[in-house]
Amino acid sequence: MRDHTKEKAMAGPRPVVMSGPSGAGKSTLLKKLLKEFDGVFGFSVSHYHYVTREVMQADVAKGEFLENAEFSGNMYGTSKAAVQAVQAKNLICILDIDMQGVKNIKRTDLNPIYVSIQPPSMETLEKRLRDRKTESEESLQKRLHAAKVDMEISKEPGLFDVLIINDDLDLAYGKLKDALLEEIQKVRDTNNS
Ligand SMILES: Nc1ncnc2c1ncn2[C@@H]1O[C@H](COP(=O)(O)OP(=O)(O)OP(=O)(O)O)[C@@H](O)[C@H]1O
């Protein structure tokens, strides 16, 4: 059998997908994580691409992008190469992506840990989004609708490795840490060796 140990070591730590509806608490949990584990996590640079539309579209078609979107006529995306660059620095790359992004990344060989952050209920989600005071009524309704869809799809067996209901923040954070502990330890071990 071929020995893949070396290749894996060179690839670096597994990335982490953090998905879930807007307002579920992804940023809140991430902030805690970054505060507790300094120098362990990294972010892929989501860049505007100064390439022609044709080049970008070809890359998207080849599956080089995990996410791509278009804002005011510009195309942008998170590329696989950007994630690998973070891994090469021995950092756990955090990918805050939506369901479409999750499906795209499944088609790559990046092998992330898939985490879904979910609100305890639609009512709680609505309250949190309203209290956050970041949305207009229209955008709030849009997010609530998208959340319903997201909550349903997330239950699909095998789609996520861990599904965390963010009710009590400290409990949810504990679960997130448990899911990532092995990878965090690897980063630390590599740094200390
Ligand atoms: N466990 C919790 N209990 C109570 N409030 C919470 C909890 N987790 C997060 N919140 C609050 O809910 C709101 C939404 O959380 P947050 O902004 O982290 O969500 P998000 O998933 O990152 O949303 P978006 O995708 O829109 O950025 C925030 O105001 C946050 O302070």
mmCIF file of C-alpha atoms and ligand atoms in Angstrom:
data_model
loop_
_atom_site.group_PDB
_atom_site.id
_atom_site.type_symbol
_atom_site.label_atom_id
_atom_site.label_comp_id
_atom_site.label_asym_id
_atom_site.label_seq_id
_atom_site.Cartn_x
_atom_site.Cartn_y
_atom_site.Cartn_z
ATOM 1 C CA MET A 1 0.000 0.000 0.000
ATOM 2 C CA ARG A 2 1.161 3.522 -0.677
ATOM 3 C CA ASP A 3 2.163 5.598 2.274
ATOM 4 C CA HIS A 4 0.129 8.808 2.308
ATOM 5 C CA THR A 5 1.476 10.067 5.621
ATOM 6 C CA LYS A 6 3.966 12.427 4.059
ATOM 7 C CA GLU A 7 1.524 13.886 1.552
ATOM 8 C CA LYS A 8 -1.012 14.536 4.290
ATOM 9 C CA ALA A 9 1.590 16.177 6.509
ATOM 10 C CA MET A 10 2.528 18.472 3.654
ATOM 11 C CA ALA A 11 -1.087 19.320 2.980
ATOM 12 C CA GLY A 12 -1.441 20.657 6.522
ATOM 13 C CA PRO A 13 -4.415 20.616 8.873
ATOM 14 C CA ARG A 14 -7.927 19.909 7.670
ATOM 15 C CA PRO A 15 -10.012 23.000 6.944
ATOM 16 C CA VAL A 16 -13.243 23.578 8.815
ATOM 17 C CA VAL A 17 -16.526 24.373 7.158
ATOM 18 C CA MET A 18 -18.833 26.458 9.319
ATOM 19 C CA SER A 19 -22.248 26.622 7.812
ATOM 20 C CA GLY A 20 -25.698 27.487 9.040
ATOM 21 C CA PRO A 21 -28.383 30.143 8.712
ATOM 22 C CA SER A 22 -27.667 33.806 9.117
ATOM 23 C CA GLY A 23 -28.061 34.613 12.811
ATOM 24 C CA ALA A 24 -27.332 31.068 14.009
ATOM 25 C CA GLY A 25 -24.217 32.347 15.747
ATOM 26 C CA LYS A 26 -21.314 31.451 13.455
ATOM 27 C CA SER A 27 -19.401 34.708 13.983
ATOM 28 C CA THR A 28 -20.048 34.648 17.725
ATOM 29 C CA LEU A 29 -18.628 31.130 18.051
ATOM 30 C CA LEU A 30 -15.727 31.898 15.738
ATOM 31 C CA LYS A 31 -14.763 34.928 17.754
ATOM 32 C CA LYS A 32 -14.512 32.786 20.891
ATOM 33 C CA LEU A 33 -12.430 30.222 19.043
ATOM 34 C CA LEU A 34 -9.973 32.773 17.666
ATOM 35 C CA LYS A 35 -9.621 34.348 21.083
ATOM 36 C CA GLU A 36 -8.868 31.077 22.848
ATOM 37 C CA PHE A 37 -6.618 29.616 20.138
ATOM 38 C CA ASP A 38 -4.273 32.261 18.929
ATOM 39 C CA GLY A 39 -2.269 31.391 15.811
ATOM 40 C CA VAL A 40 -4.143 28.188 15.043
ATOM 41 C CA PHE A 41 -6.793 29.373 12.599
ATOM 42 C CA GLY A 42 -6.593 31.217 9.328
ATOM 43 C CA PHE A 43 -8.902 32.542 6.665
ATOM 44 C CA SER A 44 -8.779 32.116 2.960
ATOM 45 C CA VAL A 45 -8.683 35.368 1.128
ATOM 46 C CA SER A 46 -11.872 35.893 -0.752
ATOM 47 C CA HIS A 47 -10.689 37.981 -3.597
ATOM 48 C CA TYR A 48 -12.006 39.996 -6.370
ATOM 49 C CA HIS A 49 -10.401 38.608 -9.420
ATOM 50 C CA TYR A 50 -8.586 40.821 -11.755
ATOM 51 C CA VAL A 51 -8.853 38.285 -14.497
ATOM 52 C CA THR A 52 -11.195 38.428 -17.395
ATOM 53 C CA ARG A 53 -14.706 37.161 -17.001
ATOM 54 C CA GLU A 54 -13.888 34.325 -19.419
ATOM 55 C CA VAL A 55 -10.910 33.120 -17.374
ATOM 56 C CA MET A 56 -12.913 33.297 -14.171
ATOM 57 C CA GLN A 57 -15.857 31.443 -15.675
ATOM 58 C CA ALA A 58 -13.523 28.737 -16.949
ATOM 59 C CA ASP A 59 -12.013 28.349 -13.459
ATOM 60 C CA VAL A 60 -15.463 28.133 -11.928
ATOM 61 C CA ALA A 61 -16.394 25.445 -14.436
ATOM 62 C CA LYS A 62 -13.216 23.497 -13.606
ATOM 63 C CA GLY A 63 -14.211 23.479 -9.961
ATOM 64 C CA GLU A 64 -11.354 25.727 -8.827
ATOM 65 C CA PHE A 65 -13.759 27.794 -6.760
ATOM 66 C CA LEU A 66 -15.681 26.778 -3.686
ATOM 67 C CA GLU A 67 -17.885 29.800 -3.840
ATOM 68 C CA ASN A 68 -18.442 32.378 -6.424
ATOM 69 C CA ALA A 69 -20.792 35.245 -6.652
ATOM 70 C CA GLU A 70 -21.291 38.370 -8.615
ATOM 71 C CA PHE A 71 -21.617 41.813 -7.101
ATOM 72 C CA SER A 72 -22.209 44.890 -9.169
ATOM 73 C CA GLY A 73 -20.821 43.299 -12.287
ATOM 74 C CA ASN A 74 -17.660 41.889 -10.646
ATOM 75 C CA MET A 75 -17.114 38.212 -10.113
ATOM 76 C CA TYR A 76 -15.442 37.038 -6.952
ATOM 77 C CA GLY A 77 -14.831 33.756 -5.249
ATOM 78 C CA THR A 78 -13.000 31.619 -2.729
ATOM 79 C CA SER A 79 -10.572 29.413 -4.568
ATOM 80 C CA LYS A 80 -9.279 26.015 -3.637
ATOM 81 C CA ALA A 81 -5.741 27.381 -3.948
ATOM 82 C CA ALA A 82 -6.496 30.034 -1.326
ATOM 83 C CA VAL A 83 -7.551 27.321 1.128
ATOM 84 C CA GLN A 84 -4.440 25.278 0.382
ATOM 85 C CA ALA A 85 -2.274 28.343 0.990
ATOM 86 C CA VAL A 86 -3.699 28.588 4.509
ATOM 87 C CA GLN A 87 -3.109 24.877 5.090
ATOM 88 C CA ALA A 88 0.484 25.248 3.929
ATOM 89 C CA LYS A 89 1.019 27.733 6.761
ATOM 90 C CA ASN A 90 -0.088 25.015 9.200
ATOM 91 C CA LEU A 91 -3.294 26.866 9.984
ATOM 92 C CA ILE A 92 -6.814 25.488 10.140
ATOM 93 C CA CYS A 93 -8.642 27.295 7.392
ATOM 94 C CA ILE A 94 -12.099 28.456 8.437
ATOM 95 C CA LEU A 95 -14.677 28.503 5.679
ATOM 96 C CA ASP A 96 -17.871 30.306 6.512
ATOM 97 C CA ILE A 97 -19.924 29.128 3.551
ATOM 98 C CA ASP A 98 -23.534 28.606 2.619
ATOM 99 C CA MET A 99 -25.187 25.377 1.552
ATOM 100 C CA GLN A 100 -24.202 25.822 -2.077
ATOM 101 C CA GLY A 101 -20.598 26.285 -0.978
ATOM 102 C CA VAL A 102 -20.836 23.103 1.101
ATOM 103 C CA LYS A 103 -22.013 21.166 -1.912
ATOM 104 C CA ASN A 104 -19.201 22.606 -4.030
ATOM 105 C CA ILE A 105 -16.496 21.808 -1.509
ATOM 106 C CA LYS A 106 -17.761 18.228 -1.316
ATOM 107 C CA ARG A 107 -16.629 17.844 -4.891
ATOM 108 C CA THR A 108 -13.044 18.771 -4.025
ATOM 109 C CA ASP A 109 -10.339 16.781 -2.252
ATOM 110 C CA LEU A 110 -9.970 19.368 0.545
ATOM 111 C CA ASN A 111 -11.452 16.982 3.116
ATOM 112 C CA PRO A 112 -12.733 19.544 5.635
ATOM 113 C CA ILE A 113 -14.551 18.940 8.896
ATOM 114 C CA TYR A 114 -18.153 19.883 8.164
ATOM 115 C CA VAL A 115 -19.831 21.778 10.996
ATOM 116 C CA SER A 116 -23.358 23.090 10.898
ATOM 117 C CA ILE A 117 -24.430 25.733 13.399
ATOM 118 C CA GLN A 118 -28.175 25.836 13.905
ATOM 119 C CA PRO A 119 -30.485 28.021 15.985
ATOM 120 C CA PRO A 120 -32.677 26.320 18.625
ATOM 121 C CA SER A 121 -35.850 27.413 16.801
ATOM 122 C CA MET A 122 -37.147 29.791 14.159
ATOM 123 C CA GLU A 123 -38.558 31.996 16.942
ATOM 124 C CA THR A 124 -35.189 32.301 18.649
ATOM 125 C CA LEU A 125 -33.502 32.973 15.340
ATOM 126 C CA GLU A 126 -35.930 35.757 14.535
ATOM 127 C CA LYS A 127 -35.446 37.307 17.954
ATOM 128 C CA ARG A 128 -31.651 37.183 17.653
ATOM 129 C CA LEU A 129 -31.695 38.716 14.202
ATOM 130 C CA ARG A 130 -34.061 41.460 15.338
ATOM 131 C CA ASP A 131 -32.007 42.166 18.452
ATOM 132 C CA ARG A 132 -28.848 42.312 16.359
ATOM 133 C CA LYS A 133 -30.381 45.286 14.538
ATOM 134 C CA THR A 134 -28.393 44.709 11.366
ATOM 135 C CA GLU A 135 -31.227 43.899 8.983
ATOM 136 C CA SER A 136 -34.027 45.752 7.320
ATOM 137 C CA GLU A 137 -37.444 44.106 7.527
ATOM 138 C CA GLU A 138 -37.014 42.885 3.963
ATOM 139 C CA SER A 139 -33.601 41.358 4.498
ATOM 140 C CA LEU A 140 -34.806 39.847 7.791
ATOM 141 C CA GLN A 141 -37.653 38.064 6.024
ATOM 142 C CA LYS A 142 -35.288 36.864 3.323
ATOM 143 C CA ARG A 143 -32.905 35.443 5.941
ATOM 144 C CA LEU A 144 -35.709 33.744 7.852
ATOM 145 C CA HIS A 145 -36.931 32.098 4.696
ATOM 146 C CA ALA A 146 -33.424 30.954 3.767
ATOM 147 C CA ALA A 147 -32.954 29.684 7.339
ATOM 148 C CA LYS A 148 -35.968 27.398 7.052
ATOM 149 C CA VAL A 149 -34.538 25.826 3.930
ATOM 150 C CA ASP A 150 -31.065 25.588 5.480
ATOM 151 C CA MET A 151 -32.394 23.935 8.665
ATOM 152 C CA GLU A 152 -34.187 21.302 6.605
ATOM 153 C CA ILE A 153 -31.272 20.472 4.308
ATOM 154 C CA SER A 154 -28.788 20.340 7.193
ATOM 155 C CA LYS A 155 -30.589 17.326 8.643
ATOM 156 C CA GLU A 156 -29.629 15.282 5.593
ATOM 157 C CA PRO A 157 -27.617 12.342 6.939
ATOM 158 C CA GLY A 158 -23.935 12.522 6.158
ATOM 159 C CA LEU A 159 -23.956 16.117 4.949
ATOM 160 C CA PHE A 160 -22.335 17.449 8.133
ATOM 161 C CA ASP A 161 -19.961 15.742 10.556
ATOM 162 C CA VAL A 162 -21.289 17.761 13.466
ATOM 163 C CA LEU A 163 -24.558 19.577 13.929
ATOM 164 C CA ILE A 164 -24.491 22.070 16.771
ATOM 165 C CA ILE A 165 -27.647 23.624 18.150
ATOM 166 C CA ASN A 166 -26.580 27.001 19.450
ATOM 167 C CA ASP A 167 -28.918 27.378 22.420
ATOM 168 C CA ASP A 168 -26.629 27.938 25.383
ATOM 169 C CA LEU A 169 -23.535 29.638 23.962
ATOM 170 C CA ASP A 170 -21.004 27.985 26.272
ATOM 171 C CA LEU A 171 -22.406 24.517 25.601
ATOM 172 C CA ALA A 172 -22.392 25.128 21.854
ATOM 173 C CA TYR A 173 -18.838 26.414 22.046
ATOM 174 C CA GLY A 174 -17.789 23.306 23.979
ATOM 175 C CA LYS A 175 -19.183 21.111 21.232
ATOM 176 C CA LEU A 176 -17.423 23.100 18.557
ATOM 177 C CA LYS A 177 -14.133 22.769 20.419
ATOM 178 C CA ASP A 178 -14.629 19.020 20.807
ATOM 179 C CA ALA A 179 -15.132 18.681 17.075
ATOM 180 C CA LEU A 180 -11.931 20.582 16.313
ATOM 181 C CA LEU A 181 -9.688 19.470 19.162
ATOM 182 C CA GLU A 182 -7.838 16.789 17.244
ATOM 183 C CA GLU A 183 -6.950 19.198 14.438
ATOM 184 C CA ILE A 184 -6.008 21.974 16.892
ATOM 185 C CA GLN A 185 -3.697 19.526 18.647
ATOM 186 C CA LYS A 186 -2.042 18.597 15.358
ATOM 187 C CA VAL A 187 -1.313 22.232 14.577
ATOM 188 C CA ARG A 188 0.220 22.713 18.008
ATOM 189 C CA ASP A 189 2.256 19.508 17.801
ATOM 190 C CA THR A 190 3.639 20.487 14.401
ATOM 191 C CA ASN A 191 4.551 23.931 15.690
ATOM 192 C CA ASN A 192 6.355 22.429 18.662
ATOM 193 C CA SER A 193 8.243 19.760 16.771
HETATM 194 N N1 LIG B 1 -26.123 31.213 22.172
HETATM 195 C C1 LIG B 1 -26.587 32.441 21.990
HETATM 196 N N2 LIG B 1 -27.487 32.954 22.836
HETATM 197 C C2 LIG B 1 -27.980 34.209 22.652
HETATM 198 N N3 LIG B 1 -27.626 35.041 21.643
HETATM 199 C C3 LIG B 1 -26.734 34.584 20.763
HETATM 200 C C4 LIG B 1 -26.165 33.273 20.880
HETATM 201 N N4 LIG B 1 -25.305 33.093 19.849
HETATM 202 C C5 LIG B 1 -25.328 34.232 19.134
HETATM 203 N N5 LIG B 1 -26.176 35.125 19.668
HETATM 204 C C6 LIG B 1 -26.513 36.466 19.138
HETATM 205 O O1 LIG B 1 -27.296 36.257 17.963
HETATM 206 C C7 LIG B 1 -26.957 37.207 16.954
HETATM 207 C C8 LIG B 1 -26.547 36.461 15.685
HETATM 208 O O2 LIG B 1 -25.294 35.830 15.881
HETATM 209 P P1 LIG B 1 -24.116 35.942 14.820
HETATM 210 O O3 LIG B 1 -24.002 37.330 14.320
HETATM 211 O O4 LIG B 1 -22.916 35.330 15.441
HETATM 212 O O5 LIG B 1 -24.710 34.995 13.672
HETATM 213 P P2 LIG B 1 -24.076 34.542 12.274
HETATM 214 O O6 LIG B 1 -24.439 33.116 12.098
HETATM 215 O O7 LIG B 1 -22.637 34.884 12.223
HETATM 216 O O8 LIG B 1 -24.891 35.434 11.243
HETATM 217 P P3 LIG B 1 -24.455 35.986 9.764
HETATM 218 O O9 LIG B 1 -24.329 34.757 8.910
HETATM 219 O O10 LIG B 1 -25.611 36.859 9.382
HETATM 220 O O11 LIG B 1 -23.174 36.731 9.932
HETATM 221 C C9 LIG B 1 -25.857 38.081 17.525
HETATM 222 O O12 LIG B 1 -26.411 39.298 17.961
HETATM 223 C C10 LIG B 1 -25.306 37.262 18.680
HETATM 224 O O13 LIG B 1 -24.806 38.086 19.716
#
